Short mmCIF file of C-alpha atoms in Angstrom, two decimals:
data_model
loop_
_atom_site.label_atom_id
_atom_site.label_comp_id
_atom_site.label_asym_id
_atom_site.label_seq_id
_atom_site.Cartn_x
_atom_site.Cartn_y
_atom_site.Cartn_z
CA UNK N 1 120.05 110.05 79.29
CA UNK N 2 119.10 112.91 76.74
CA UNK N 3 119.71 116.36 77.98
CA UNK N 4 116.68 118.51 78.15
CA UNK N 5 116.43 122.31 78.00
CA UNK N 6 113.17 124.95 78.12
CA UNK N 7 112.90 126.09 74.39
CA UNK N 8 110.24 128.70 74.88
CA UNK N 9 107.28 129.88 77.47
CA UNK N 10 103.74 131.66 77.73
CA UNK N 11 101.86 133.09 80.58
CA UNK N 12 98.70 134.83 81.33
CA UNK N 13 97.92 137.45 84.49
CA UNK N 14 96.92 136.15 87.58
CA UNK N 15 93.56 137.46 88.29
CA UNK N 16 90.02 136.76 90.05
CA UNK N 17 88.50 136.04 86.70
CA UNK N 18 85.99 133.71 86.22
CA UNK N 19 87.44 131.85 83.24
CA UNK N 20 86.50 128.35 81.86
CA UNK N 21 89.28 125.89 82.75
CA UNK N 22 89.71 125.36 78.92
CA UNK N 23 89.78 128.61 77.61
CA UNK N 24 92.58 129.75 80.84
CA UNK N 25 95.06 126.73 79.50
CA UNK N 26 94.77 127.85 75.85
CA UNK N 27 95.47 131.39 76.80
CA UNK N 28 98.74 130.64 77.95
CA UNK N 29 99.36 127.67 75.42
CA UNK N 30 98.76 129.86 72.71
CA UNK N 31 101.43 132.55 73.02
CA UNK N 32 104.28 130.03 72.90
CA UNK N 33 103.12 129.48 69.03
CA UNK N 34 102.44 133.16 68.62
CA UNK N 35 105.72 134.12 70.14
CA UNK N 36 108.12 131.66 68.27
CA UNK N 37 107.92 130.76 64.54
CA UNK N 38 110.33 127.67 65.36
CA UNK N 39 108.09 125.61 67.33
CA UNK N 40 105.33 123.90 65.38
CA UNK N 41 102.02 121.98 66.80
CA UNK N 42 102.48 119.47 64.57
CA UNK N 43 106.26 118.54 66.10
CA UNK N 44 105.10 118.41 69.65
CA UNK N 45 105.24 114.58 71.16
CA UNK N 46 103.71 115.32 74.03
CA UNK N 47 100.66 117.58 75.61
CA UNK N 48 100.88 117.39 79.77
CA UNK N 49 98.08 119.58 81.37
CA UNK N 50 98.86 120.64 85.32
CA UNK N 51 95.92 121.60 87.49
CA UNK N 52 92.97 120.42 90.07
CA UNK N 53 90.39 121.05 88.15
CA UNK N 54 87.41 118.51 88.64
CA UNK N 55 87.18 118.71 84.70
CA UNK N 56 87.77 115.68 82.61
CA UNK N 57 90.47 114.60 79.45
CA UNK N 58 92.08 118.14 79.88
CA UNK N 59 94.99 117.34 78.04
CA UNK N 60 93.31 116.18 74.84
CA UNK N 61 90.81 118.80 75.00
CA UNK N 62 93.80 121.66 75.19
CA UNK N 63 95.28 119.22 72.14
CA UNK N 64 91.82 120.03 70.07
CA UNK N 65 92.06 123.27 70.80
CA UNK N 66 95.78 124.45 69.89
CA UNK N 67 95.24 121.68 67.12
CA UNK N 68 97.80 119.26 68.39
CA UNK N 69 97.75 115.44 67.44
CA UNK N 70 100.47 114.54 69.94
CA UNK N 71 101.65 110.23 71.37
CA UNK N 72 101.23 111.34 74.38
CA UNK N 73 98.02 113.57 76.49
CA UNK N 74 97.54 113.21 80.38
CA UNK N 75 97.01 115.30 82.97
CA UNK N 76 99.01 115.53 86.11
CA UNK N 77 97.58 116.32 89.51
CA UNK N 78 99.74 117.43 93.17
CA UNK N 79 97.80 120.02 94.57
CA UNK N 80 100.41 122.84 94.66
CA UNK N 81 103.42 120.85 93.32
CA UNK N 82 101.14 120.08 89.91
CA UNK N 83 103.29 122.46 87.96
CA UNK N 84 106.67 121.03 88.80
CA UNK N 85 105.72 117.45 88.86
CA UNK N 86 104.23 117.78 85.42
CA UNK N 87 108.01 119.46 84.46
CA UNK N 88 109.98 116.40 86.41
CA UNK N 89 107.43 113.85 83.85
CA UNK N 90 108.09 116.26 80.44
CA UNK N 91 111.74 115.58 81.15
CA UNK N 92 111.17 112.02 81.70
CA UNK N 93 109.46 111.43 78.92
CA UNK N 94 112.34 113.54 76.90
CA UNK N 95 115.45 112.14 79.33
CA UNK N 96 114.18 108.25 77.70
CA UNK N 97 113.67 109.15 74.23
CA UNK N 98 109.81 108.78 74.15
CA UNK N 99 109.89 112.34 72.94
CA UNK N 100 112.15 115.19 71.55
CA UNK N 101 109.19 118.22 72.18
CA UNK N 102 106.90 118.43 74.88
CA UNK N 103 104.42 120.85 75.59
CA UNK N 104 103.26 121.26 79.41
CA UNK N 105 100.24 123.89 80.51
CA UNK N 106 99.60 124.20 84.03
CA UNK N 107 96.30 126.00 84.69
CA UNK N 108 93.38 127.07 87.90
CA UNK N 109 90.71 128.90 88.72
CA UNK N 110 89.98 130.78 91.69
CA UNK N 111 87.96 128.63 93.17
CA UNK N 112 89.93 125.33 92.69
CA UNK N 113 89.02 122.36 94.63
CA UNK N 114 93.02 121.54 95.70
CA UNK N 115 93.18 124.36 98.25
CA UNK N 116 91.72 121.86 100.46
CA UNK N 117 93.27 117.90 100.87
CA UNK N 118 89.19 116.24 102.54
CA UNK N 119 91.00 113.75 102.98
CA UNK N 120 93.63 114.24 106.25
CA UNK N 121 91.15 113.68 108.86
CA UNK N 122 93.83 113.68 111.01
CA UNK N 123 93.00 117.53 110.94
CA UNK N 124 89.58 116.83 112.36
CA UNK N 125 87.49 120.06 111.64
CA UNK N 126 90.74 122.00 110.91
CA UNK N 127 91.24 121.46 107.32
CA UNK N 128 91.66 124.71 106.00
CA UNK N 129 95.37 125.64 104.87
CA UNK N 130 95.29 128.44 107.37
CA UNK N 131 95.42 125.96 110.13
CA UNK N 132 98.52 124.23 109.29
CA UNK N 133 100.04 127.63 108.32
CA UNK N 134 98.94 128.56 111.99
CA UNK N 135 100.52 125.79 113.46
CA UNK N 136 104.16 125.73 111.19
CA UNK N 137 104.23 129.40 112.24
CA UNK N 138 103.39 129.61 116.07
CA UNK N 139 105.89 126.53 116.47
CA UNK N 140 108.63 128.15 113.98
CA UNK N 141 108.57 131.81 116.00
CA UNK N 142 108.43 129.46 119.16
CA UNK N 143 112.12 127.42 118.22
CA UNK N 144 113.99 130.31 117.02
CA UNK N 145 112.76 133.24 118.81
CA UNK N 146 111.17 135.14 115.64
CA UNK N 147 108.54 138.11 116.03
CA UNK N 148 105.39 138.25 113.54
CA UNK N 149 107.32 141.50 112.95
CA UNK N 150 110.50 139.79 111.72
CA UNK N 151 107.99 137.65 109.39
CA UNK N 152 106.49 140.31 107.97
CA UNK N 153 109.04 141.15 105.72
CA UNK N 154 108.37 138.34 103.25
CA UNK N 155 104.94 139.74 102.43
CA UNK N 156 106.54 143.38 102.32
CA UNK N 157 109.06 141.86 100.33
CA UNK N 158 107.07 139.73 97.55
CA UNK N 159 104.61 142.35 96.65
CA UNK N 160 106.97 144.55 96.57
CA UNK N 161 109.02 142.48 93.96
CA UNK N 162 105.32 141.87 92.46
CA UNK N 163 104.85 144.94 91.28
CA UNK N 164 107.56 144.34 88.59
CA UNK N 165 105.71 141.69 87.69
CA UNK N 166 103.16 142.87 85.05
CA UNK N 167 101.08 139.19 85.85
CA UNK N 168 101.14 139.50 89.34
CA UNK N 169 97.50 139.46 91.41
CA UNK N 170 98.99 141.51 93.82
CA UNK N 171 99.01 145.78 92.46
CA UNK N 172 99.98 147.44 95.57
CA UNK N 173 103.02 147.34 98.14
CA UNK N 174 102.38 147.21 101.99
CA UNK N 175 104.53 147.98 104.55
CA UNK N 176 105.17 145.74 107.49
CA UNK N 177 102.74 148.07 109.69
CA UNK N 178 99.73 147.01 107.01
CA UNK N 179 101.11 143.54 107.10
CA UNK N 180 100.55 143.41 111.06
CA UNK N 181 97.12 145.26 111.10
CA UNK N 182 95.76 143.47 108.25
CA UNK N 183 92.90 140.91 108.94
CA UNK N 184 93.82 139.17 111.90
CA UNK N 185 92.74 134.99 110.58
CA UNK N 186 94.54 132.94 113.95
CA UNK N 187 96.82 134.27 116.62
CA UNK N 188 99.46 133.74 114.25
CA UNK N 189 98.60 134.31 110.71
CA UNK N 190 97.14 137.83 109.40
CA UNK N 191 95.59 137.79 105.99
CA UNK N 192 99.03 139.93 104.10
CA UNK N 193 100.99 136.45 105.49
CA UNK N 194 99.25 134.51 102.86
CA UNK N 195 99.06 133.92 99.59
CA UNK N 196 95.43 134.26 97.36
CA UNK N 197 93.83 131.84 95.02
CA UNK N 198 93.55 132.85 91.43
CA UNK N 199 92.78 132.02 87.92
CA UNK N 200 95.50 131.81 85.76
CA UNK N 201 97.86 129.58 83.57
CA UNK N 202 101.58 129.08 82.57
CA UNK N 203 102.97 126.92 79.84
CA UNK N 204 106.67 126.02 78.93
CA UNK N 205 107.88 124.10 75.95
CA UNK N 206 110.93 121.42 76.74
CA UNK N 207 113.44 120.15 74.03
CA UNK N 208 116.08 117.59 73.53
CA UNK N 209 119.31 118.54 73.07
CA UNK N 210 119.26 117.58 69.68
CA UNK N 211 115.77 119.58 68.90
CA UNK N 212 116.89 122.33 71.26
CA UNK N 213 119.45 123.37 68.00
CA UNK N 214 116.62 123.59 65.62
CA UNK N 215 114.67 126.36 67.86
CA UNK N 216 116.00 128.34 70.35
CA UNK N 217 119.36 130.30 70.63
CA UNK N 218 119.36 130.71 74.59
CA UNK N 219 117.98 127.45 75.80
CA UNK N 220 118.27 127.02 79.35
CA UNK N 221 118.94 123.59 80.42
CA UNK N 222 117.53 121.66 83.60
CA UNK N 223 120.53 120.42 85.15
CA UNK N 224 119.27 119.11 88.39
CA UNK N 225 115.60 117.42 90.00
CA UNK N 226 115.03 116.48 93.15
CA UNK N 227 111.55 115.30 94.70
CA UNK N 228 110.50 113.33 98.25
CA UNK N 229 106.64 112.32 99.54
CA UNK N 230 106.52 111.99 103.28
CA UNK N 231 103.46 111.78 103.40
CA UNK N 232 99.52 112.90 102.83
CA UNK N 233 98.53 113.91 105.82
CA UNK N 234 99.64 117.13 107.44
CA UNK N 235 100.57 115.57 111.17
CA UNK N 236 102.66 113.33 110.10
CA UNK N 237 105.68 116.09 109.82
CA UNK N 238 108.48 115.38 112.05
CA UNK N 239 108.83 118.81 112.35
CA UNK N 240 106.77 121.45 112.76
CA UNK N 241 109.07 124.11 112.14
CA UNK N 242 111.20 122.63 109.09
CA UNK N 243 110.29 121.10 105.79
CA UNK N 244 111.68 117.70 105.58
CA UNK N 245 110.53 116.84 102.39
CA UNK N 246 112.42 119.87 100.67
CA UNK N 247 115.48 118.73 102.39
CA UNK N 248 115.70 115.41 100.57
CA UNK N 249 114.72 117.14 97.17
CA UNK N 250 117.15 119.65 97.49
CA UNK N 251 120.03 116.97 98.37
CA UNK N 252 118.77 115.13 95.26
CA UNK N 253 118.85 118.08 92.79
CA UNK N 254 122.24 119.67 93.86
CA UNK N 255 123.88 116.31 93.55
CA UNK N 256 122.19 115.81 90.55
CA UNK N 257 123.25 119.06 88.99
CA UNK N 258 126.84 118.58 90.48
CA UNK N 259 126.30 122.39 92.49
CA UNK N 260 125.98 123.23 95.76
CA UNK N 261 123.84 126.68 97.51
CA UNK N 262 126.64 128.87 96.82
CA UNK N 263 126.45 128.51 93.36
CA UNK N 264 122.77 129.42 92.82
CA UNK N 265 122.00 133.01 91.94
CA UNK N 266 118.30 133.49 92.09
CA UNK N 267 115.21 131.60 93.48
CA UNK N 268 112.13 130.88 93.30
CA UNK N 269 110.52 129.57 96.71
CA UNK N 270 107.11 128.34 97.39
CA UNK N 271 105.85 130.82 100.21
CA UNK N 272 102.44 129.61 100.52
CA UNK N 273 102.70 131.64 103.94
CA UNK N 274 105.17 134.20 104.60
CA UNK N 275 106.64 131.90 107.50
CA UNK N 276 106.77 129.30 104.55
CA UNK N 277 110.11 131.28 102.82
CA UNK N 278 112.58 131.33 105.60
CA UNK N 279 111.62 127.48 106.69
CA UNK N 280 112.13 126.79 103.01
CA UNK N 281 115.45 128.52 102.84
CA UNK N 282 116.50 126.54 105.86
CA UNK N 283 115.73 123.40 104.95
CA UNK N 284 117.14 123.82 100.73
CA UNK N 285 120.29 124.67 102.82
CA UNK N 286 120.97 128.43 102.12
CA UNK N 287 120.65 129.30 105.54
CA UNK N 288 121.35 127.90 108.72
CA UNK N 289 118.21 127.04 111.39
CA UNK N 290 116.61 129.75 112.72
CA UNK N 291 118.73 132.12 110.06
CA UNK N 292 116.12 132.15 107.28
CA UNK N 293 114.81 135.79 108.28
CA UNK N 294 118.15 137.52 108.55
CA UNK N 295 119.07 136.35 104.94
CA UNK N 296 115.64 137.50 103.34
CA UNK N 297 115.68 140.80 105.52
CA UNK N 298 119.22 141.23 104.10
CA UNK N 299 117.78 140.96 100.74
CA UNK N 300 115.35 143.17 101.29
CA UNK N 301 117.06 145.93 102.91
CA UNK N 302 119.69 146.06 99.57
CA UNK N 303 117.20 145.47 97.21
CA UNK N 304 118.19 142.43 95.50
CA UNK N 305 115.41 140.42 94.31
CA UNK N 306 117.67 137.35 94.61
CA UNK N 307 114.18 135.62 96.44
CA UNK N 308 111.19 135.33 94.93
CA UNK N 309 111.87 137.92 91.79
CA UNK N 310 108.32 137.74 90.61
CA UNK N 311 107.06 138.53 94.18
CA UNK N 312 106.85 134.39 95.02
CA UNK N 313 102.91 133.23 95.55
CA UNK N 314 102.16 136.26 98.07
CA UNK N 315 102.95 138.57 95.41
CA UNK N 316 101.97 136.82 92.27
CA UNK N 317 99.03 135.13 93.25
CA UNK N 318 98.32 130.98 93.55
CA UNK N 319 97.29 129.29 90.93
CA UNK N 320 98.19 126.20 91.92
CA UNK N 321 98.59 123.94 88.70
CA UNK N 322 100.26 127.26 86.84
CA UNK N 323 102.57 127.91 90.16
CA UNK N 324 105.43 125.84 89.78
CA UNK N 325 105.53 126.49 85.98
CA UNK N 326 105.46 130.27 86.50
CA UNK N 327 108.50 129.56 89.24
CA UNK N 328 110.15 127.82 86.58
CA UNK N 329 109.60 130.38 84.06
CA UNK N 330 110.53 133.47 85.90
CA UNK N 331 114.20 131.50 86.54
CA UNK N 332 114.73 130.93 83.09
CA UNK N 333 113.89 134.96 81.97
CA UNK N 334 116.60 135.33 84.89
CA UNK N 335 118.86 133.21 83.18
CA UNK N 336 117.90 135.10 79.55
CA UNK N 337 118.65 138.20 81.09
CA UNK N 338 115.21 138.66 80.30
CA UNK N 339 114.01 139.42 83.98
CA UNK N 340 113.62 143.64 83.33
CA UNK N 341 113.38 145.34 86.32
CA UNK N 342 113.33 142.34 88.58
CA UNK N 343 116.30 141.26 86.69
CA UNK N 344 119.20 139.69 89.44
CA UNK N 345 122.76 140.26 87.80
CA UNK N 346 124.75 137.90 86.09
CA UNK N 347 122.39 135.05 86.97
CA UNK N 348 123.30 131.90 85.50
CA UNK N 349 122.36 129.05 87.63
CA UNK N 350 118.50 129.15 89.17
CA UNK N 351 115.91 126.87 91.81
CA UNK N 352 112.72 126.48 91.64
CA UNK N 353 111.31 124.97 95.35
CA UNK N 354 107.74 123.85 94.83
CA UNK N 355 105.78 122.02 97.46
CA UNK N 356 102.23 120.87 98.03
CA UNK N 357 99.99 120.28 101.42
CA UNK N 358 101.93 121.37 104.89
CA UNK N 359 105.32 120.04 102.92
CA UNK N 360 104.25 116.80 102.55
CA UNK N 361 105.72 116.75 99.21
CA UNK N 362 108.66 118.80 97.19
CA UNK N 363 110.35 119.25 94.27
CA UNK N 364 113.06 121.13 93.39
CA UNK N 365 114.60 121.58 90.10
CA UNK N 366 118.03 123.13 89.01
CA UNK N 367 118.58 125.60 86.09
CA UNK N 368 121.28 126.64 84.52
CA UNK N 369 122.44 128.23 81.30
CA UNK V 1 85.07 97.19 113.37
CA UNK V 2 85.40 100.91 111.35
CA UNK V 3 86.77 103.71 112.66
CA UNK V 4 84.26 105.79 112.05
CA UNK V 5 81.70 103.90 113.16
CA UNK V 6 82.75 104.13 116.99
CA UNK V 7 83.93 108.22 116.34
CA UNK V 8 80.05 108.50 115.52
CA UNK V 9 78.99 107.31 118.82
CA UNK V 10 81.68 109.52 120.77
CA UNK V 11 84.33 107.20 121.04
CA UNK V 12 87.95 108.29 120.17
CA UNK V 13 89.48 104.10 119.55
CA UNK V 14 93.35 103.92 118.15
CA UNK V 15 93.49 101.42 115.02
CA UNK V 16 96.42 99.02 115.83
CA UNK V 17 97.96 96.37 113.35
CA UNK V 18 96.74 92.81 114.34
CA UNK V 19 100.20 91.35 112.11
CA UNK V 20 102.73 93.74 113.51
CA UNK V 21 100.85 96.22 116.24
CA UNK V 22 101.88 99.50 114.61
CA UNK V 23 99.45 102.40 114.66
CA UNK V 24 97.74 103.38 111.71
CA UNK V 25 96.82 106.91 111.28
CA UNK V 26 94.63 108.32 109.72
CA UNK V 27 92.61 105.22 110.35
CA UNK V 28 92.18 102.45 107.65
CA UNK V 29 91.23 99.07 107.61
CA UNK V 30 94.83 98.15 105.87
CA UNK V 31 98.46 98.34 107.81
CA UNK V 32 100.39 100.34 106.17
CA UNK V 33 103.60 98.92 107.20
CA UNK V 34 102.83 94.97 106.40
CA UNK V 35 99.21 95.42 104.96
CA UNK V 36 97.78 93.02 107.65
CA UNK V 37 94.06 93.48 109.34
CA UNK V 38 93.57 96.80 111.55
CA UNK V 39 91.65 96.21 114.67
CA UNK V 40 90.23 99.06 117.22
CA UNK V 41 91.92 99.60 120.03
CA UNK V 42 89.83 101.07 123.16
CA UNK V 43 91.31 102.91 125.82
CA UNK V 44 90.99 106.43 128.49
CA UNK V 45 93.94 107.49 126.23
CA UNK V 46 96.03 110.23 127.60
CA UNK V 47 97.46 112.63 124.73
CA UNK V 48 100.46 115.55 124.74
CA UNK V 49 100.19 119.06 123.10
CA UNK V 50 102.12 119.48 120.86
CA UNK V 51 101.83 122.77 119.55
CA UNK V 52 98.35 125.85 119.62
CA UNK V 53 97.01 128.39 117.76
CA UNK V 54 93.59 130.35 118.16
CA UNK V 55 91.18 131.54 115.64
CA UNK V 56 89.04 134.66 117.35
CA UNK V 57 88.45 133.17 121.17
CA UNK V 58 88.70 129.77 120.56
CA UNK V 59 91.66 127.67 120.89
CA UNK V 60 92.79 124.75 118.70
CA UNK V 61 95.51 122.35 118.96
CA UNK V 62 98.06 119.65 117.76
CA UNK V 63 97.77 117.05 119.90
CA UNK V 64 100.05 113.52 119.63
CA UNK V 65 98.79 110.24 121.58
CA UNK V 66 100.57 107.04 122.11
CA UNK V 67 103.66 108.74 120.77
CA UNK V 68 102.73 108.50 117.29
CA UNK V 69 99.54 109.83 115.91
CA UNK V 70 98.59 113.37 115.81
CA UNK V 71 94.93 115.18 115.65
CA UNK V 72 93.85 118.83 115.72
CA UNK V 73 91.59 119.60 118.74
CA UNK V 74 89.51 121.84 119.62
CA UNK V 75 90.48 122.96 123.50
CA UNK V 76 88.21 124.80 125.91
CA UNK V 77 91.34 126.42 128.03
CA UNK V 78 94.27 128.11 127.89
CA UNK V 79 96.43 125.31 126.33
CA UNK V 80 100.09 124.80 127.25
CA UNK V 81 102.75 122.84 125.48
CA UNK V 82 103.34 119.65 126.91
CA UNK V 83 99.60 119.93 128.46
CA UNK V 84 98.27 116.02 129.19
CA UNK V 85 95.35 115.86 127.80
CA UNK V 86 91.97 113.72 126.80
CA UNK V 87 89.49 113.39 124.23
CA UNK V 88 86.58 115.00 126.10
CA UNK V 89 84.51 115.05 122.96
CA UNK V 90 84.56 113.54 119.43
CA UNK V 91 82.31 111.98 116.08
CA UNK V 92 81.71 113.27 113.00
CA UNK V 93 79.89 116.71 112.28
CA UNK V 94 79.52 118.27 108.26
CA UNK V 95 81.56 115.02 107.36
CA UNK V 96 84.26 116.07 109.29
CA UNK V 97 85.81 114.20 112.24
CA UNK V 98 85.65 116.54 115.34
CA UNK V 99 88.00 116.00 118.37
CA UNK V 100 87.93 118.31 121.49
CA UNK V 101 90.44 117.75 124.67
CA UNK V 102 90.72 118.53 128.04
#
């Protein structure tokens, strides 16, 4: 198997723009050719477009318009795990040989169509993500004795971080008083505990090894994947209070990558919901059950933006198909040194922890320099 | 019979596996375990909460019947965990399935 390293990156702000699907791809495609005089349209293998858009032959319609011929075009489509899936098939596709240069753009609008999965009916009327988010967070506070107070640090936390983020949605920090008296959605889930649809899009270039020499002098490689389906529907989770389908992922891509938690310097977690972070945590392994808040109030409290450096999806916003490629390209500035004032120090290995409806699905990815 | 046939009408039915009796949730016509024929099962069931929430004064819950399927409810009172419940009201409203207990 080839090894295969990001050679290069582009991003756009997350914002409440309403943007043609098209012309939000392109805008992040785009500055990866600006930005880098080594990588050529005409070398690139393969175009793979992330998002839920309803919109048709994406990926050859992004090829028109950066003016790429590529072998292969498709689009890839997880709900919120688009943007990491999409990575897992670049690598595939580079991992076999079908390709040395691969060019993936994950893009949404605000008012994308994969916030909500129609089809669990197992939810009856109660479809809407807050619902789950509701239920993961009354049952979570219930096992281990958390307060909404004790929560409310990961929103204080991420937009905090966010605001070192020059494309984050989010412009202002709260404090965990504003997090508790914002709008009150369920019993257990106020409107600073979640994170807000956007328009936006992230693109990464991936190499081969071999390819990798011609173009970039800080490559960062991917040294681990990891990535488990339970399941579609939302009450088919064992538990209601752990992600078991980020457990198996995370096994996978720390065997993989021959590390364990100890060895990873900075992450990038997929709080959805603030009660989302310390449930991930748990179940990746970095902290015990029940433990999740101590070790992100700890971070908080000394200001190390170990978690969720670009303020996570509370702070930075949700596209979803763009998500999991702007987790994966805030680790690799990390790894660049690149990070400014978010910068964690001496970072040199990464995670990304993606996941898509209630946890029904992960993947996680290791990083390294 | 379909599913949602018998929801329409008010009637909560479990789909069972005529091949190998597991329960198939959400409901299709397919097993999922040995792809055999799903028939309707009828019955007063009696479900378990599982877990609550409530959105401005009305309550809504995870309920699991027959140990292995799980719905969201809509519940009229005060729910507890571990509450026995039934389907008091159900069918299909917006396109959505509706389920209420009690």
């Amino acid at each position: 198997m080839n090894k295969v390293g990001i050679a290069g990156y582009g991003i756009t702000p997350f914002t409440k723009e309403d943007n043609k699907i098209e012309k939000v791809l392109l805008d992040s495609a785009k500055e990866i050719f600006k930005n880098n005089d080594k990588i050529h349209q005409n070398e690139i293998d393969a175009v793979l477009v992330s998002t839920n858009n309803n919109s048709k032959y994406l990926s050859p319609i992004l090829c028109e318009l950066a003016g790429i011929q590529p072998k292969i075009s498709h689009s890839i489509e997880s709900l919120c795990n688009s943007g990491t899936n999409s990575i897992v098939s670049a690598y595939s596709y580079i991992a076999s040989g079908l390709a040395d240069l691969v060019l993936i753009s994950g893009a949404e609008r605000y008012d994308s169509p994969g916030q909500i999965l129609q089809w669990d009916n197992s939810r009856g009327e109660f479809k809407h993500p807050i619902f789950w988010a509701s239920i993961f967070a009354k049952s979570y506070k219930r096992e281990y004795s958390i307060s909404d107070e004790d929560l409310a640090v990961v929103s204080v936390k991420n937009h905090k971080h966010a605001q070192e983020n020059p494309n984050a949605l989010s412009k202002k920090t709260y404090s965990i008083k504003d997090v508790l008296e914002s709008k009150k959605l369920t019993d257990d889930l106020r409107l600073l505990d979640c994170s807000r649809p956007c328009t936006g899009s992230a693109s990464i270039i991936l190499a081969s090894e071999e390819k990798m020499k011609k173009i970039s002098e800080e490559p960062v490689w991917i040294s681990g994947i990891g990535q488990k389906t339970i399941s579609a529907g939302f009450t088919k989770n064992i538990s209601l209070s752990s992600m078991e389908s980020s457990k198996h992922a995370s096994q996978d891509a720390f065997r993989m990558a021959q590390k364990e938690n100890k060895d990873v310097d900075v992450l990038e977690i997929h709080d959805a919901f603030s009660v989302c972070e310390p449930m991930a945590l748990e179940s990746l392994g970095f902290s015990k059950e029940g433990k999740g808040m101590d070790m992100i109030s700890e971070s908080y409290e000394t200001n190390n933006f170990k978690i969720n450096p670009r303020g996570g999806l509370i702070g930075s916003g949700h596209p979803l198909g763009a998500t999991g490629i702007a987790q994966t390209i805030e680790i690799t500035q990390q790894l660049q040194s690149n990070a400014l004032k978010r910068q964690v120090d001496n970072a040199s290995v990464g995670l990304v922890h993606n996941m898509s409806a209630a946890a029904t699905s992960s993947t996680v990815l290791v990083l390294e320099k | 019979m379909i599913f949602e046939d018998t929801l329409q009408k008010g009637e909560f039915c479990i789909p069972e596996c005529d091949n190998c009796q597991k329960i198939v949730w959400p409901p299709s016509e397919i097993c999922s375990n040995c792809f055999g024929n799903v028939h309707l099962k009828k019955g007063d069931f009696m479900g378990k909460i599982i877990e609550f929430s409530r959105e401005g004064e009305q309550f809504f819950c995870m309920v699991e019947f027959e140990k292995s399927i799980r719905i969201m409810a809509h519940i009229l009172s005060v729910p507890e965990i571990g509450q026995r419940v039934k389907i008091s009201n159900c069918g299909i409203k917006n396109g959505n399935y509706f389920f209420e207990v009690s």
